[in-house]
Amino acid sequence: MESLRELYRIGYGPSSSHTMGPRSACEMFISSHPEAKTVKAELYGSLAATGKGHLTDHAIREVFSAHGINAEIKWFPDEFKTFHPNALTLIETEPETAEETYYSVGGGKVIKEGDAEEKTAEPYDNEKLGSMSRLLKYSDSNGYQFWEVAIEAEGNDILDYMREVWTVMKDAIRNGLEAEGVLPGGLHLQRKACQSYAKAKDFSGPLGSTALAFSYALAVSEENAGGGKIVTAPTCGSCGVLPGVLYHMMQEYQIPEIRILRALLTAGMVGNIVKENGSISGAEVGCQGEV
C-alpha cells in the first residue's frame, strides 16, 4: 500500500478527482514539455460530465496561464477511456506537437497513460498489511496499535506530516466558520457553517455535541466548495467528516495534539485498505463511497 502522504493530500478544492487531479496532470505535462505555448485539453467521461461544476476548466487554465500557456478546453462527456472514467488528454499544438493522457483516479492521484502498470516503492507490505484481517493479525501478534504500524512502516517523519495535515484541517474549520456569502457554481448556495455554529452553541448535551461537530464538518466542506485549502480525507468530497469529528473531540475533551495525530494515522490505515482493495473515487463507487 502507498504512503499515507498519498491518502492525505494537501491542496485546493472543490474536487480531488476533478480539480486537484487535473492540476497535477497539467503540472506533469508542463514539466515534460516546458517549451509549450498552446495546449488543447480534452476531458472525457465523468471528468467532462461534471467538470464545469467542479471548476475543472478554471483549474486547468490557472495552471497553464501561470506558465504563459494558452489552453483550449474540449468536453467529451459521452466518451470513456477504458482505464478510468476520469480521463484528460493534453495536446501541445505550438511550437511542437505532443500528446499525453492522464487518469485522475481519486483522492488527487494521477496516473499517466503508459505508466498505469508501473508500481513505485510502497512502505506497506501488502502480504502483511494489505487487508483488515492481515492488519489486525500483524497488530495483535506484535502488540501494536494501528498508528504504531504506520510509524514502523513510514518512520517518525510521518508524524511531522500529520502535524501539517492537522494544521491545514484546523485552518479550514476556522476559515469556514468565519466565511459568509454565496459559494461558486450555478446553484448559488449560501454558506451555512457560520449560522450552524452560532445555533449549535445554544444547545447542550448530545444534541449540542452533534450540532458542533456538524458545523465544523460543514465549515471544511464549504471551504472545499469555495476552492479553499483542505486535506483529502480521503478525497475532497469527504474532506469535512474527519476534521469535524477530531476538532470537536479536541475542543470538548481537551485531547492533546499527539493523540489527534495518532488518530489521523489510525484512520489513514483503514482508509488505505479501502483504497487498496476497493475505491475512493466517486466516479467509480459514488460520492457516498468517498465518505
Short mmCIF file of C-alpha atoms in Angstrom, two decimals:
data_model
loop_
_atom_site.label_atom_id
_atom_site.label_comp_id
_atom_site.label_asym_id
_atom_site.label_seq_id
_atom_site.Cartn_x
_atom_site.Cartn_y
_atom_site.Cartn_z
CA MET A 1 0.00 0.00 0.00
CA GLU A 2 1.07 3.56 -0.65
CA SER A 3 2.21 6.10 1.92
CA LEU A 4 -0.40 7.96 3.94
CA ARG A 5 1.03 11.07 2.29
CA GLU A 6 -0.76 9.86 -0.84
CA LEU A 7 -4.04 9.46 1.05
CA TYR A 8 -3.92 12.77 2.93
CA ARG A 9 -3.11 15.24 0.16
CA ILE A 10 -3.00 18.95 0.90
CA GLY A 11 -4.48 21.05 -1.88
CA TYR A 12 -7.37 23.16 -3.10
CA GLY A 13 -10.99 22.15 -3.72
CA PRO A 14 -13.62 21.59 -4.76
CA SER A 15 -12.77 18.10 -6.04
CA SER A 16 -9.78 15.81 -5.61
CA SER A 17 -10.55 13.97 -8.85
CA HIS A 18 -11.89 16.91 -10.87
CA THR A 19 -9.72 19.78 -9.56
CA MET A 20 -6.61 18.53 -7.75
CA GLY A 21 -6.03 15.69 -10.22
CA PRO A 22 -6.24 17.84 -13.38
CA ARG A 23 -3.98 20.43 -11.73
CA SER A 24 -1.37 17.76 -11.14
CA ALA A 25 -1.76 16.42 -14.69
CA CYS A 26 -1.18 19.89 -16.16
CA GLU A 27 1.90 20.39 -13.97
CA MET A 28 3.24 17.00 -15.08
CA PHE A 29 2.66 17.92 -18.73
CA ILE A 30 4.45 21.26 -18.35
CA SER A 31 7.37 19.51 -16.67
CA SER A 32 7.68 17.17 -19.68
CA HIS A 33 7.01 19.88 -22.30
CA PRO A 34 8.33 23.20 -20.90
CA GLU A 35 8.51 24.71 -24.39
CA ALA A 36 4.71 24.54 -24.88
CA LYS A 37 2.94 27.76 -25.81
CA THR A 38 -0.51 26.45 -26.78
CA VAL A 39 -2.24 23.37 -25.39
CA LYS A 40 -5.57 21.69 -26.08
CA ALA A 41 -7.14 19.90 -23.11
CA GLU A 42 -9.68 17.16 -23.89
CA LEU A 43 -11.82 15.99 -20.98
CA TYR A 44 -13.58 12.61 -21.14
CA GLY A 45 -16.28 10.72 -19.27
CA SER A 46 -17.08 11.76 -15.72
CA LEU A 47 -14.36 14.40 -15.79
CA ALA A 48 -16.21 16.12 -18.63
CA ALA A 49 -19.75 15.42 -17.40
CA THR A 50 -19.35 17.28 -14.09
CA GLY A 51 -16.20 19.26 -14.79
CA LYS A 52 -17.78 22.70 -15.03
CA GLY A 53 -19.47 22.35 -11.66
CA HIS A 54 -16.18 21.25 -10.12
CA LEU A 55 -14.25 24.15 -11.72
CA THR A 56 -12.06 21.76 -13.71
CA ASP A 57 -11.68 24.25 -16.55
CA HIS A 58 -10.66 27.00 -14.12
CA ALA A 59 -8.01 24.75 -12.58
CA ILE A 60 -6.57 23.82 -15.98
CA ARG A 61 -6.45 27.40 -17.24
CA GLU A 62 -4.97 28.64 -13.97
CA VAL A 63 -2.03 26.22 -14.14
CA PHE A 64 -1.28 26.86 -17.80
CA SER A 65 -1.73 30.64 -17.63
CA ALA A 66 0.78 30.81 -14.77
CA HIS A 67 3.35 29.50 -17.29
CA GLY A 68 2.22 31.74 -20.15
CA ILE A 69 0.49 28.89 -21.98
CA ASN A 70 -2.82 29.33 -23.80
CA ALA A 71 -5.27 26.49 -23.11
CA GLU A 72 -8.26 25.43 -25.20
CA ILE A 73 -10.68 23.04 -23.47
CA LYS A 74 -12.87 20.44 -25.17
CA TRP A 75 -15.57 18.40 -23.41
CA PHE A 76 -16.46 14.78 -24.30
CA PRO A 77 -18.84 13.57 -21.56
CA ASP A 78 -20.14 10.62 -23.59
CA GLU A 79 -16.70 9.21 -24.42
CA PHE A 80 -15.00 6.98 -21.87
CA LYS A 81 -11.43 5.75 -21.82
CA THR A 82 -11.07 2.11 -20.80
CA PHE A 83 -8.72 2.55 -17.82
CA HIS A 84 -10.81 5.01 -15.75
CA PRO A 85 -13.89 7.29 -16.16
CA ASN A 86 -11.85 10.43 -15.33
CA ALA A 87 -9.58 10.92 -18.34
CA LEU A 88 -7.75 14.02 -19.56
CA THR A 89 -5.73 14.26 -22.77
CA LEU A 90 -3.33 17.20 -23.12
CA ILE A 91 -2.13 18.06 -26.61
CA GLU A 92 0.66 20.53 -27.30
CA THR A 93 -0.11 22.33 -30.56
CA GLU A 94 2.59 25.02 -30.52
CA PRO A 95 5.54 25.20 -31.05
CA GLU A 96 5.84 21.41 -31.19
CA THR A 97 3.32 18.58 -31.15
CA ALA A 98 2.97 16.21 -28.23
CA GLU A 99 0.11 14.30 -26.62
CA GLU A 100 -0.29 12.72 -23.18
CA THR A 101 -3.33 11.14 -21.50
CA TYR A 102 -3.79 11.19 -17.72
CA TYR A 103 -6.28 9.49 -15.42
CA SER A 104 -7.50 11.14 -12.23
CA VAL A 105 -8.18 8.02 -10.18
CA GLY A 106 -9.42 9.56 -6.93
CA GLY A 107 -8.02 11.33 -3.91
CA GLY A 108 -5.99 13.67 -6.11
CA LYS A 109 -3.84 10.87 -7.54
CA VAL A 110 -3.00 10.97 -11.25
CA ILE A 111 -1.70 8.14 -13.44
CA LYS A 112 -0.16 8.87 -16.82
CA GLU A 113 -1.15 6.51 -19.62
CA GLY A 114 1.65 4.03 -20.17
CA ASP A 115 2.64 4.21 -16.52
CA ALA A 116 -0.59 2.58 -15.32
CA GLU A 117 1.01 -0.78 -14.58
CA GLU A 118 4.19 0.59 -13.01
CA LYS A 119 4.50 0.20 -9.25
CA THR A 120 6.58 2.59 -7.21
CA ALA A 121 8.14 1.61 -3.90
CA GLU A 122 5.45 1.39 -1.23
CA PRO A 123 6.10 1.45 2.53
CA TYR A 124 3.39 -1.06 3.45
CA ASP A 125 3.84 -4.76 2.69
CA ASN A 126 0.55 -5.99 1.21
CA GLU A 127 1.33 -9.55 2.24
CA LYS A 128 1.31 -8.48 5.89
CA LEU A 129 -0.89 -5.37 5.89
CA GLY A 130 -2.94 -5.32 2.67
CA SER A 131 -6.31 -6.21 4.21
CA MET A 132 -8.08 -5.58 7.50
CA SER A 133 -7.63 -9.19 8.62
CA ARG A 134 -3.90 -9.04 7.87
CA LEU A 135 -3.51 -5.69 9.60
CA LEU A 136 -5.34 -6.96 12.70
CA LYS A 137 -3.27 -10.14 12.78
CA TYR A 138 0.01 -8.21 12.44
CA SER A 139 -1.03 -5.67 15.09
CA ASP A 140 -2.12 -8.36 17.56
CA SER A 141 0.98 -10.50 17.08
CA ASN A 142 3.29 -7.52 17.65
CA GLY A 143 1.27 -5.75 20.33
CA TYR A 144 0.84 -2.71 18.07
CA GLN A 145 -1.95 -0.23 17.63
CA PHE A 146 -2.66 0.83 14.05
CA TRP A 147 -0.82 4.13 14.42
CA GLU A 148 2.29 2.28 15.57
CA VAL A 149 2.20 0.14 12.44
CA ALA A 150 2.15 3.34 10.36
CA ILE A 151 5.17 4.77 12.18
CA GLU A 152 7.05 1.48 11.88
CA ALA A 153 6.44 1.46 8.11
CA GLU A 154 6.99 5.16 7.37
CA GLY A 155 9.26 6.36 10.17
CA ASN A 156 8.71 9.16 12.66
CA ASP A 157 8.66 11.72 9.83
CA ILE A 158 5.07 10.70 9.12
CA LEU A 159 4.11 12.39 12.42
CA ASP A 160 5.55 15.67 11.12
CA TYR A 161 3.41 15.33 8.00
CA MET A 162 0.32 14.54 10.10
CA ARG A 163 1.03 17.70 12.09
CA GLU A 164 0.99 19.69 8.83
CA VAL A 165 -2.23 17.91 7.82
CA TRP A 166 -3.85 18.76 11.15
CA THR A 167 -2.84 22.42 10.86
CA VAL A 168 -4.48 22.70 7.44
CA MET A 169 -7.61 20.95 8.74
CA LYS A 170 -7.92 23.35 11.70
CA ASP A 171 -7.38 26.37 9.46
CA ALA A 172 -10.11 25.13 7.11
CA ILE A 173 -12.54 24.84 10.03
CA ARG A 174 -11.77 28.32 11.35
CA ASN A 175 -11.88 29.93 7.91
CA GLY A 176 -15.11 28.13 7.07
CA LEU A 177 -16.80 29.25 10.28
CA GLU A 178 -15.95 32.88 9.58
CA ALA A 179 -16.77 32.99 5.87
CA GLU A 180 -20.18 34.08 4.58
CA GLY A 181 -21.73 34.66 1.17
CA VAL A 182 -22.53 32.55 -1.89
CA LEU A 183 -20.47 29.55 -2.93
CA PRO A 184 -19.19 29.31 -6.54
CA GLY A 185 -21.32 27.39 -9.03
CA GLY A 186 -24.67 27.54 -10.72
CA LEU A 187 -26.74 26.61 -7.65
CA HIS A 188 -25.90 29.88 -5.84
CA LEU A 189 -25.81 28.16 -2.44
CA GLN A 190 -25.31 30.30 0.63
CA ARG A 191 -22.63 29.31 3.12
CA LYS A 192 -24.31 27.98 6.28
CA ALA A 193 -21.49 26.86 8.60
CA CYS A 194 -21.34 30.22 10.36
CA GLN A 195 -25.06 30.12 11.18
CA SER A 196 -24.95 26.43 12.13
CA TYR A 197 -22.12 27.10 14.57
CA ALA A 198 -23.98 30.00 16.18
CA LYS A 199 -27.10 27.86 16.65
CA ALA A 200 -25.09 24.86 17.91
CA LYS A 201 -23.74 26.88 20.83
CA ASP A 202 -27.32 27.38 22.08
CA PHE A 203 -27.80 23.62 22.54
CA SER A 204 -26.46 21.37 25.29
CA GLY A 205 -25.93 17.66 25.83
CA PRO A 206 -25.74 15.18 22.95
CA LEU A 207 -27.70 17.48 20.64
CA GLY A 208 -25.24 20.32 21.16
CA SER A 209 -22.29 17.99 20.71
CA THR A 210 -23.65 16.66 17.42
CA ALA A 211 -24.52 20.15 16.20
CA LEU A 212 -21.00 21.44 16.89
CA ALA A 213 -19.34 18.51 15.12
CA PHE A 214 -21.69 19.07 12.18
CA SER A 215 -20.85 22.76 11.97
CA TYR A 216 -17.11 22.02 11.96
CA ALA A 217 -17.50 19.41 9.21
CA LEU A 218 -19.71 21.76 7.19
CA ALA A 219 -17.15 24.55 7.55
CA VAL A 220 -14.46 22.41 5.90
CA SER A 221 -16.83 21.21 3.18
CA GLU A 222 -17.79 24.78 2.35
CA GLU A 223 -14.13 25.81 2.25
CA ASN A 224 -13.61 22.98 -0.21
CA ALA A 225 -16.61 24.02 -2.30
CA GLY A 226 -15.21 27.54 -2.40
CA GLY A 227 -11.86 26.34 -3.74
CA GLY A 228 -10.13 26.77 -0.38
CA LYS A 229 -7.17 24.86 1.04
CA ILE A 230 -8.12 21.49 2.51
CA VAL A 231 -6.83 17.94 3.02
CA THR A 232 -8.24 14.96 1.15
CA ALA A 233 -9.68 12.61 3.77
CA PRO A 234 -9.51 10.59 1.65
CA THR A 235 -10.98 12.88 -1.03
CA CYS A 236 -12.16 16.47 -1.33
CA GLY A 237 -15.77 15.27 -1.34
CA SER A 238 -15.35 13.72 2.11
CA CYS A 239 -12.85 16.24 3.47
CA GLY A 240 -15.08 17.58 6.26
CA VAL A 241 -16.01 14.49 8.28
CA LEU A 242 -12.68 13.55 9.87
CA PRO A 243 -11.53 17.08 10.82
CA GLY A 244 -15.02 17.89 12.10
CA VAL A 245 -15.06 14.92 14.47
CA LEU A 246 -11.46 15.31 15.64
CA TYR A 247 -11.73 19.07 16.17
CA HIS A 248 -14.86 18.63 18.25
CA MET A 249 -13.20 15.94 20.37
CA MET A 250 -10.17 18.17 20.88
CA GLN A 251 -12.38 21.08 21.97
CA GLU A 252 -14.76 19.03 24.10
CA TYR A 253 -12.30 16.72 25.86
CA GLN A 254 -9.03 18.71 25.69
CA ILE A 255 -7.35 15.90 23.78
CA PRO A 256 -3.62 16.63 23.27
CA GLU A 257 -2.31 17.08 19.75
CA ILE A 258 -0.26 13.87 19.74
CA ARG A 259 -3.41 11.81 20.21
CA ILE A 260 -5.06 13.64 17.31
CA LEU A 261 -2.05 12.83 15.12
CA ARG A 262 -2.26 9.18 16.12
CA ALA A 263 -5.98 9.21 15.31
CA LEU A 264 -5.17 10.54 11.83
CA LEU A 265 -2.68 7.71 11.35
CA THR A 266 -5.24 5.16 12.54
CA ALA A 267 -7.95 6.48 10.23
CA GLY A 268 -5.42 6.60 7.40
CA MET A 269 -4.55 2.92 7.82
CA VAL A 270 -8.22 1.99 7.48
CA GLY A 271 -8.66 4.33 4.51
CA ASN A 272 -5.59 2.91 2.81
CA ILE A 273 -7.04 -0.61 3.00
CA VAL A 274 -10.28 0.59 1.40
CA LYS A 275 -8.30 2.40 -1.29
CA GLU A 276 -6.16 -0.69 -1.97
CA ASN A 277 -8.98 -3.24 -2.13
CA GLY A 278 -11.87 -1.10 -3.36
CA SER A 279 -12.01 2.52 -4.45
CA ILE A 280 -12.25 6.04 -3.05
CA SER A 281 -13.23 7.53 -6.42
CA GLY A 282 -16.75 8.92 -6.59
CA ALA A 283 -16.77 8.28 -10.34
CA GLU A 284 -16.34 4.56 -9.62
CA VAL A 285 -18.27 3.93 -6.39
CA GLY A 286 -20.47 7.01 -5.97
CA CYS A 287 -19.81 10.07 -3.85
CA GLN A 288 -21.00 8.36 -0.66
CA GLY A 289 -18.29 5.77 -1.25
CA GLU A 290 -15.75 8.50 -0.56
CA VAL A 291 -17.22 9.03 2.91
#
